[in-house]
């Protein structure tokens, strides 16, 4: 697939066709097309075209670029939404925090709801989070000038589930509050949760300048889940969907929460805060608990959560934790099928005692330098206990310079998008629509 991604940057202008052997089938044609499309991605939002002398440089026209005729047998209706999802996820992560705060992330979710039939959306913001019982989300985000938010999106498959035109989209601009997707309509419930820390200073446990430099990517889990939603909606997967995205900026001010503070959570579990730079697990706790309460068939959360996960597996391989061996086996099979790697680490019960607190029900952090990705996952597991099948993905959300290549430019990335979609297709695609 990535060999095809190199072509748009190497070929001269013209129209091209990829000829595959007849026996190659749809899968090979789809990968060739997706590879080419991903090779065309560029983040150019802030490129003005101006050069050193102040003159405007004329942008290249489409005719000056190599163009591809879709390979014969390719399922264009399946490939284009996936490419769109990659582009959108990358754009969201690459956008600086000044233009991608909690309200901007909520606007991206609203645009998604407007583009598809059957999506309901509720955005709970600021002090309303306290009234709605999302106290941890509020606590983490309260110091920022831009208020924290909880993005709550619901969708269920119907015979008319598909993208819609502008006239219908206009009606969705005032989408109604998300309903708990637990109606007995025979469709399995899938719950998705994504960490939406739009910028992370570290709070009072302030990061270094170097550590803060890429923290615009700390909403990569939320961006990944929105991108996955676009693919699910476009394909009309026969499921019900509940998506919860806590969106905050972890800032420093007189109202910052402090190390040693005891936080309230939606679950009623009190948490002693061990480090204000471990904020992602706190906002996820509220959202995961809410999602788990509805007993979904599968609960998946994604987060740019720990540096320990990157130390263990590097930036290219997301770390996976799961309370279900069968679920992990399905996810692992999907990863191999897509050549889109993930790797499981254990929810090692022996480390759970590190999260004991003398003053609260739970501590938010374990011992410094000791199994940080595992203790973070064990913390989240306390809020996911009602979910029979839970998957936690600790991802970088970013392609580092040394890992970049054709179709995978340095910057924001939807790591795991292809494998998650394959996993959901394998799990639910055979159900009656």
Short mmCIF file of C-alpha atoms in Angstrom, two decimals:
data_model
loop_
_atom_site.label_atom_id
_atom_site.label_comp_id
_atom_site.label_asym_id
_atom_site.label_seq_id
_atom_site.Cartn_x
_atom_site.Cartn_y
_atom_site.Cartn_z
CA UNK A 1 0.00 0.00 0.00
CA UNK A 2 2.74 2.45 0.92
CA UNK A 3 4.55 1.83 -2.36
CA UNK A 4 1.53 3.32 -4.15
CA UNK A 5 1.61 6.25 -1.72
CA UNK A 6 5.04 7.21 -3.10
CA UNK A 7 3.75 7.68 -6.65
CA UNK A 8 1.94 11.07 -6.41
CA UNK A 9 5.15 12.73 -5.27
CA UNK A 10 7.35 11.10 -7.92
CA UNK A 11 5.34 11.05 -11.13
CA UNK A 12 5.17 14.01 -13.52
CA UNK A 13 1.78 15.60 -14.25
CA UNK A 14 -0.56 13.40 -16.23
CA UNK A 15 -3.31 10.83 -15.87
CA UNK A 16 -2.30 7.35 -14.73
CA UNK A 17 -3.86 3.93 -14.44
CA UNK A 18 -2.74 1.08 -12.18
CA UNK A 19 -3.14 -2.31 -13.82
CA UNK A 20 -3.41 -5.14 -11.33
CA UNK A 21 -3.59 -8.86 -12.16
CA UNK A 22 -7.19 -10.00 -12.57
CA UNK A 23 -6.74 -12.41 -9.67
CA UNK A 24 -5.66 -9.62 -7.32
CA UNK A 25 -9.26 -8.85 -6.35
CA UNK A 26 -10.98 -5.92 -4.70
CA UNK A 27 -8.76 -5.84 -1.61
CA UNK A 28 -5.61 -5.23 -3.66
CA UNK A 29 -7.33 -2.58 -5.77
CA UNK A 30 -8.63 -0.86 -2.64
CA UNK A 31 -5.18 -0.75 -1.07
CA UNK A 32 -3.64 0.65 -4.24
CA UNK A 33 -6.25 3.40 -4.38
CA UNK A 34 -6.03 4.21 -0.66
CA UNK A 35 -2.24 4.27 -0.81
CA UNK A 36 -2.29 6.75 -3.69
CA UNK A 37 -4.81 8.97 -1.93
CA UNK A 38 -2.88 9.02 1.36
CA UNK A 39 0.23 9.94 -0.62
CA UNK A 40 -1.58 13.10 -1.76
CA UNK A 41 -2.10 14.47 1.76
CA UNK A 42 -0.58 17.83 2.70
CA UNK A 43 -1.42 20.10 5.59
CA UNK A 44 -1.53 23.52 3.95
CA UNK A 45 -4.01 25.49 6.07
CA UNK A 46 -1.41 28.09 7.04
CA UNK A 47 0.57 28.16 3.78
CA UNK A 48 -0.04 31.57 2.17
CA UNK A 49 2.08 31.04 -0.92
CA UNK A 50 4.13 34.14 -0.12
CA UNK A 51 7.89 34.03 -0.61
CA UNK A 52 10.70 36.18 0.75
CA UNK A 53 10.09 39.13 -1.57
CA UNK A 54 6.46 39.32 -0.49
CA UNK A 55 5.13 38.27 -3.88
CA UNK A 56 2.18 35.90 -4.09
CA UNK A 57 3.09 32.57 -5.60
CA UNK A 58 0.37 31.13 -7.82
CA UNK A 59 -0.95 27.83 -6.43
CA UNK A 60 -0.60 24.77 -8.58
CA UNK A 61 -3.71 23.72 -10.46
CA UNK A 62 -5.11 20.20 -10.45
CA UNK A 63 -3.86 19.78 -14.04
CA UNK A 64 -0.28 20.18 -12.84
CA UNK A 65 -0.52 17.15 -10.56
CA UNK A 66 -0.51 13.46 -11.42
CA UNK A 67 -4.06 12.10 -11.47
CA UNK A 68 -5.13 8.48 -10.98
CA UNK A 69 -7.97 6.59 -12.58
CA UNK A 70 -9.46 4.30 -9.94
CA UNK A 71 -8.05 0.78 -10.33
CA UNK A 72 -10.50 -1.67 -11.85
CA UNK A 73 -12.37 -3.54 -9.12
CA UNK A 74 -11.75 -0.94 -6.42
CA UNK A 75 -14.67 -0.24 -4.09
CA UNK A 76 -14.59 3.53 -4.38
CA UNK A 77 -17.53 3.97 -2.02
CA UNK A 78 -15.52 2.22 0.71
CA UNK A 79 -12.09 3.72 0.03
CA UNK A 80 -13.04 7.39 -0.24
CA UNK A 81 -14.57 7.65 3.27
CA UNK A 82 -11.46 6.02 4.71
CA UNK A 83 -9.19 8.49 2.90
CA UNK A 84 -11.44 11.36 3.99
CA UNK A 85 -11.25 10.12 7.59
CA UNK A 86 -7.44 10.02 7.47
CA UNK A 87 -7.24 13.52 6.00
CA UNK A 88 -9.71 14.90 8.54
CA UNK A 89 -8.01 13.27 11.53
CA UNK A 90 -4.61 14.50 10.41
CA UNK A 91 -5.93 18.02 9.86
CA UNK A 92 -7.49 18.16 13.33
CA UNK A 93 -4.31 17.00 15.06
CA UNK A 94 -2.03 19.21 12.97
CA UNK A 95 -4.08 22.33 13.68
CA UNK A 96 -2.46 24.47 16.41
CA UNK A 97 -4.31 24.68 19.69
CA UNK A 98 -5.20 28.34 19.11
CA UNK A 99 -7.57 27.13 16.38
CA UNK A 100 -8.42 23.71 17.85
CA UNK A 101 -9.71 24.30 21.37
CA UNK A 102 -12.58 22.44 23.02
CA UNK A 103 -15.21 24.51 21.17
CA UNK A 104 -13.43 23.99 17.85
CA UNK A 105 -13.33 20.24 18.43
CA UNK A 106 -17.04 20.37 19.25
CA UNK A 107 -17.60 22.23 15.96
CA UNK A 108 -15.86 19.39 14.11
CA UNK A 109 -18.25 16.92 15.75
CA UNK A 110 -21.18 19.14 14.75
CA UNK A 111 -19.97 19.14 11.15
CA UNK A 112 -19.85 15.34 11.22
CA UNK A 113 -23.39 15.20 12.61
CA UNK A 114 -24.57 17.57 9.88
CA UNK A 115 -23.07 15.41 7.15
CA UNK A 116 -24.80 12.15 8.09
CA UNK A 117 -28.35 11.01 8.68
CA UNK A 118 -29.51 9.92 12.12
CA UNK A 119 -26.82 11.56 14.25
CA UNK A 120 -27.82 13.32 17.46
CA UNK A 121 -25.39 15.55 19.28
CA UNK A 122 -25.24 17.17 22.69
CA UNK A 123 -22.46 19.44 23.87
CA UNK A 124 -22.26 20.10 27.62
CA UNK A 125 -19.98 23.03 28.41
CA UNK A 126 -18.46 24.90 31.32
CA UNK A 127 -20.29 24.81 34.64
CA UNK A 128 -23.09 22.79 33.02
CA UNK A 129 -20.70 19.85 33.33
CA UNK A 130 -21.17 19.98 37.09
CA UNK A 131 -24.94 19.97 36.77
CA UNK A 132 -24.71 17.04 34.35
CA UNK A 133 -22.35 15.17 36.73
CA UNK A 134 -19.11 15.23 34.76
CA UNK A 135 -17.04 16.68 37.61
CA UNK A 136 -13.60 15.37 36.61
CA UNK A 137 -13.89 16.85 33.11
CA UNK A 138 -14.81 20.19 34.66
CA UNK A 139 -12.00 20.11 37.22
CA UNK A 140 -9.27 19.43 34.65
CA UNK A 141 -10.49 22.08 32.22
CA UNK A 142 -11.68 24.83 34.55
CA UNK A 143 -8.40 26.81 34.58
CA UNK A 144 -8.47 27.56 30.86
CA UNK A 145 -10.02 30.64 29.26
CA UNK A 146 -11.87 28.31 26.91
CA UNK A 147 -14.31 26.21 28.96
CA UNK A 148 -14.19 22.42 29.02
CA UNK A 149 -16.83 20.44 27.15
CA UNK A 150 -18.29 16.95 26.85
CA UNK A 151 -19.17 15.99 23.28
CA UNK A 152 -21.91 13.35 23.33
CA UNK A 153 -22.88 11.85 19.99
CA UNK A 154 -25.33 9.04 19.22
CA UNK A 155 -26.24 7.23 16.01
CA UNK A 156 -28.04 4.07 15.01
CA UNK A 157 -28.08 2.29 11.70
CA UNK A 158 -31.21 2.55 9.62
CA UNK A 159 -32.02 1.77 6.02
CA UNK A 160 -31.47 5.45 5.21
CA UNK A 161 -28.12 5.83 7.01
CA UNK A 162 -25.83 7.60 4.56
CA UNK A 163 -24.35 10.97 3.83
CA UNK A 164 -26.88 13.62 2.95
CA UNK A 165 -27.09 16.82 0.99
CA UNK A 166 -26.95 20.40 2.18
CA UNK A 167 -30.71 20.77 2.63
CA UNK A 168 -30.89 17.90 5.08
CA UNK A 169 -27.62 18.92 6.72
CA UNK A 170 -29.10 22.30 7.58
CA UNK A 171 -31.69 20.59 9.75
CA UNK A 172 -28.94 18.87 11.72
CA UNK A 173 -27.22 22.09 12.66
CA UNK A 174 -29.53 22.23 15.67
CA UNK A 175 -29.09 18.55 16.53
CA UNK A 176 -31.02 17.38 19.56
CA UNK A 177 -29.48 16.08 22.73
CA UNK A 178 -27.90 12.66 22.43
CA UNK A 179 -30.12 9.90 23.75
CA UNK A 180 -28.67 6.98 25.70
CA UNK A 181 -28.30 4.47 22.89
CA UNK A 182 -29.84 1.57 24.74
CA UNK A 183 -33.12 1.05 22.94
CA UNK A 184 -34.07 -2.57 22.34
CA UNK A 185 -33.95 -2.47 18.55
CA UNK A 186 -31.82 -5.57 18.12
CA UNK A 187 -28.67 -3.72 17.09
CA UNK A 188 -25.52 -4.15 19.20
CA UNK A 189 -24.30 -1.08 21.04
CA UNK A 190 -20.77 0.13 20.33
CA UNK A 191 -19.33 2.78 22.66
CA UNK A 192 -16.37 4.94 21.65
CA UNK A 193 -14.47 7.31 23.95
CA UNK A 194 -11.63 9.61 22.92
CA UNK A 195 -9.31 11.86 24.91
CA UNK A 196 -9.70 15.45 23.75
CA UNK A 197 -7.02 17.43 25.59
CA UNK A 198 -6.67 20.21 23.04
CA UNK A 199 -3.48 21.47 24.64
CA UNK A 200 -1.58 20.19 27.65
CA UNK A 201 0.73 22.50 29.59
CA UNK A 202 0.99 19.86 32.29
CA UNK A 203 -0.97 22.13 34.61
CA UNK A 204 0.79 23.08 37.83
CA UNK A 205 3.14 20.13 37.22
CA UNK A 206 4.33 22.16 34.26
CA UNK A 207 5.94 20.47 31.28
CA UNK A 208 9.27 21.61 29.88
CA UNK A 209 9.29 23.74 26.74
CA UNK A 210 10.32 20.70 24.69
CA UNK A 211 7.69 18.51 26.34
CA UNK A 212 5.00 21.07 25.57
CA UNK A 213 5.96 21.63 21.95
CA UNK A 214 3.74 18.95 20.39
CA UNK A 215 0.91 19.03 22.88
CA UNK A 216 -1.55 20.16 20.21
CA UNK A 217 -1.66 16.44 19.42
CA UNK A 218 -3.05 15.54 22.85
CA UNK A 219 -6.57 15.43 21.39
CA UNK A 220 -5.49 12.68 18.98
CA UNK A 221 -7.74 10.07 20.62
CA UNK A 222 -10.83 12.21 20.08
CA UNK A 223 -9.79 12.95 16.49
CA UNK A 224 -9.31 9.22 15.84
CA UNK A 225 -12.78 8.40 17.16
CA UNK A 226 -14.44 11.12 15.06
CA UNK A 227 -12.61 9.79 11.98
CA UNK A 228 -13.77 6.26 12.78
CA UNK A 229 -17.34 7.54 13.11
CA UNK A 230 -17.17 9.00 9.60
CA UNK A 231 -16.26 5.58 8.20
CA UNK A 232 -18.95 3.81 10.26
CA UNK A 233 -21.66 6.26 9.21
CA UNK A 234 -20.63 6.19 5.55
CA UNK A 235 -20.71 2.39 5.45
CA UNK A 236 -23.95 2.09 7.42
CA UNK A 237 -22.54 -0.49 9.84
CA UNK A 238 -25.48 -2.26 11.54
CA UNK A 239 -24.85 -1.02 15.07
CA UNK A 240 -25.95 1.59 17.57
CA UNK A 241 -23.20 4.00 18.48
CA UNK A 242 -22.51 6.17 21.54
CA UNK A 243 -19.48 8.44 21.35
CA UNK A 244 -18.18 10.48 24.29
CA UNK A 245 -15.34 12.95 23.83
CA UNK A 246 -14.25 14.99 26.86
CA UNK A 247 -12.58 18.14 25.49
CA UNK A 248 -10.43 20.36 27.70
CA UNK A 249 -7.34 22.53 27.75
CA UNK A 250 -5.05 21.68 30.67
CA UNK A 251 -3.97 25.21 31.55
CA UNK A 252 -2.43 27.15 34.43
CA UNK A 253 -4.32 29.86 36.32
CA UNK A 254 -5.59 30.69 39.77
CA UNK A 255 -8.31 28.08 39.37
CA UNK A 256 -5.99 25.20 38.38
CA UNK A 257 -6.49 21.95 40.23
CA UNK A 258 -3.53 20.91 42.31
CA UNK A 259 -1.38 17.88 43.11
CA UNK A 260 -2.94 16.24 46.14
CA UNK A 261 -6.46 17.52 45.42
CA UNK A 262 -9.23 14.94 45.74
CA UNK A 263 -11.43 14.91 42.64
CA UNK A 264 -15.01 13.78 42.35
CA UNK A 265 -15.97 11.57 39.41
CA UNK A 266 -19.17 10.56 37.68
CA UNK A 267 -18.77 7.08 39.14
CA UNK A 268 -18.83 8.44 42.69
CA UNK A 269 -15.24 7.24 43.12
CA UNK A 270 -13.00 9.85 44.76
CA UNK A 271 -9.54 10.26 43.23
CA UNK A 272 -6.44 11.73 44.83
CA UNK A 273 -4.60 13.58 42.10
CA UNK A 274 -0.99 12.49 41.93
CA UNK A 275 0.13 14.71 39.06
CA UNK A 276 -1.70 17.43 37.11
CA UNK A 277 0.15 16.26 33.99
CA UNK A 278 -1.72 12.95 34.22
CA UNK A 279 -4.96 14.70 33.31
CA UNK A 280 -6.10 12.48 30.43
CA UNK A 281 -7.09 9.55 32.63
CA UNK A 282 -9.19 11.87 34.81
CA UNK A 283 -11.39 13.17 31.99
CA UNK A 284 -11.59 9.69 30.47
CA UNK A 285 -12.80 8.30 33.80
CA UNK A 286 -16.06 10.27 33.59
CA UNK A 287 -16.65 9.38 29.94
CA UNK A 288 -15.72 5.69 30.22
CA UNK A 289 -17.97 5.21 33.23
CA UNK A 290 -20.90 6.80 31.42
CA UNK A 291 -20.31 4.64 28.35
CA UNK A 292 -19.91 1.44 30.38
CA UNK A 293 -23.17 2.01 32.27
CA UNK A 294 -25.15 1.12 29.16
CA UNK A 295 -23.49 -2.32 28.91
CA UNK A 296 -22.19 -1.91 25.34
CA UNK A 297 -21.23 -4.97 23.35
CA UNK A 298 -17.81 -3.33 23.00
CA UNK A 299 -16.31 -0.23 24.61
CA UNK A 300 -13.23 1.23 22.91
CA UNK A 301 -11.32 4.22 24.18
CA UNK A 302 -8.33 5.87 22.52
CA UNK A 303 -5.94 8.35 24.07
CA UNK A 304 -2.52 9.90 23.72
CA UNK A 305 -2.15 8.87 27.33
CA UNK A 306 1.35 7.95 28.50
CA UNK A 307 4.95 8.51 27.56
CA UNK A 308 5.55 5.06 29.06
CA UNK A 309 3.70 3.48 26.14
CA UNK A 310 6.02 5.26 23.70
CA UNK A 311 9.07 4.12 25.68
CA UNK A 312 7.77 0.54 25.49
CA UNK A 313 6.74 0.35 21.83
CA UNK A 314 7.83 3.59 20.18
CA UNK A 315 5.61 5.94 18.17
CA UNK A 316 4.51 3.54 15.42
CA UNK A 317 2.81 0.78 17.43
CA UNK A 318 -0.18 1.70 19.64
CA UNK A 319 -0.38 -0.11 22.95
CA UNK A 320 -3.59 -2.06 23.61
CA UNK A 321 -5.11 -3.21 26.89
CA UNK A 322 -8.26 -5.31 27.10
CA UNK A 323 -10.28 -7.15 29.72
CA UNK A 324 -11.32 -9.74 27.11
CA UNK A 325 -8.94 -12.27 25.54
CA UNK A 326 -11.46 -13.05 22.79
CA UNK A 327 -11.78 -9.38 21.89
CA UNK A 328 -8.03 -8.96 21.73
CA UNK A 329 -7.76 -12.06 19.52
CA UNK A 330 -10.23 -10.48 17.08
CA UNK A 331 -8.37 -7.18 17.14
CA UNK A 332 -5.01 -8.88 16.66
CA UNK A 333 -6.37 -10.79 13.66
CA UNK A 334 -7.65 -7.55 12.15
CA UNK A 335 -4.27 -5.89 12.71
CA UNK A 336 -2.49 -8.70 10.87
CA UNK A 337 -5.02 -8.62 8.03
CA UNK A 338 -4.54 -4.87 7.56
CA UNK A 339 -0.80 -4.82 8.30
CA UNK A 340 -1.69 -2.07 10.77
CA UNK A 341 0.13 -3.05 13.97
CA UNK A 342 -1.03 -2.89 17.57
CA UNK A 343 0.42 -4.73 20.55
CA UNK A 344 -1.20 -5.86 23.78
CA UNK A 345 0.25 -5.21 27.22
CA UNK A 346 -1.16 -6.86 30.36
CA UNK A 347 -3.57 -5.39 32.86
CA UNK A 348 -1.19 -6.77 35.46
CA UNK A 349 -3.16 -7.09 38.71
CA UNK A 350 -0.04 -6.98 40.87
CA UNK A 351 0.41 -3.29 40.07
CA UNK A 352 -3.12 -2.35 41.13
CA UNK A 353 -1.97 -1.68 44.71
CA UNK A 354 0.09 1.25 43.40
CA UNK A 355 -3.20 3.07 42.89
CA UNK A 356 -4.27 2.78 46.54
CA UNK A 357 -4.67 6.13 48.29
CA UNK A 358 -4.60 6.97 51.99
CA UNK A 359 -7.06 9.84 51.61
CA UNK A 360 -9.36 8.84 48.72
CA UNK A 361 -10.79 5.78 47.03
CA UNK A 362 -8.12 5.79 44.37
CA UNK A 363 -4.86 7.50 43.42
CA UNK A 364 -4.55 8.74 39.85
CA UNK A 365 -0.91 7.71 39.51
CA UNK A 366 1.31 4.79 40.37
CA UNK A 367 4.97 4.76 41.32
CA UNK A 368 7.11 7.11 39.19
CA UNK A 369 9.00 5.31 36.45
CA UNK A 370 7.25 1.99 37.09
CA UNK A 371 4.93 0.51 34.42
CA UNK A 372 3.25 3.83 33.73
CA UNK A 373 1.14 2.64 30.78
CA UNK A 374 -0.12 -0.35 32.78
CA UNK A 375 -1.02 1.60 35.91
CA UNK A 376 -2.85 4.18 33.76
CA UNK A 377 -4.86 1.38 32.16
CA UNK A 378 -5.58 -0.18 35.56
CA UNK A 379 -6.89 3.21 36.69
CA UNK A 380 -9.25 3.39 33.70
CA UNK A 381 -10.35 -0.21 34.28
CA UNK A 382 -11.89 0.86 37.59
CA UNK A 383 -14.38 2.92 35.58
CA UNK A 384 -14.93 0.36 32.80
CA UNK A 385 -15.95 -2.58 34.99
CA UNK A 386 -19.54 -2.64 33.71
CA UNK A 387 -18.34 -3.22 30.14
CA UNK A 388 -17.96 -6.93 29.34
CA UNK A 389 -15.55 -6.16 26.48
CA UNK A 390 -13.31 -3.12 26.87
CA UNK A 391 -10.36 -2.04 24.75
CA UNK A 392 -8.04 0.79 25.75
CA UNK A 393 -5.65 2.12 23.08
CA UNK A 394 -2.67 4.20 24.19
CA UNK A 395 -1.50 5.83 20.95
CA UNK A 396 0.97 8.49 19.91
CA UNK A 397 -1.41 10.06 17.36
CA UNK A 398 1.66 11.36 15.58
CA UNK A 399 4.21 10.29 12.98
CA UNK A 400 7.68 11.33 14.11
CA UNK A 401 10.28 12.37 11.57
CA UNK A 402 12.17 9.10 11.75
CA UNK A 403 9.01 7.11 11.09
CA UNK A 404 7.68 9.22 8.23
CA UNK A 405 7.48 8.04 4.66
CA UNK A 406 5.25 8.11 1.59
CA UNK A 407 1.63 8.41 2.68
CA UNK A 408 2.74 8.89 6.29
CA UNK A 409 4.10 12.44 6.53
CA UNK A 410 5.47 13.77 9.79
CA UNK A 411 2.60 15.10 11.87
CA UNK A 412 -0.81 14.03 13.11
CA UNK A 413 -1.92 10.52 12.22
CA UNK A 414 -4.96 8.29 12.57
CA UNK A 415 -2.92 5.42 14.00
CA UNK A 416 -5.07 2.31 14.24
CA UNK A 417 -7.94 3.61 12.09
CA UNK A 418 -7.70 0.83 9.51
CA UNK A 419 -7.44 -1.95 12.07
CA UNK A 420 -10.34 -0.59 14.15
CA UNK A 421 -12.56 -0.43 11.09
CA UNK A 422 -11.58 -3.96 10.02
CA UNK A 423 -12.25 -5.19 13.57
CA UNK A 424 -15.73 -3.62 13.61
CA UNK A 425 -16.50 -4.93 10.13
CA UNK A 426 -15.48 -8.45 11.09
CA UNK A 427 -17.48 -8.26 14.33
CA UNK A 428 -20.66 -6.66 13.01
CA UNK A 429 -20.57 -6.51 9.22
CA UNK A 430 -22.25 -9.89 8.83
CA UNK A 431 -25.29 -8.83 10.83
CA UNK A 432 -28.51 -8.26 8.97
CA UNK A 433 -29.00 -4.69 7.78
#
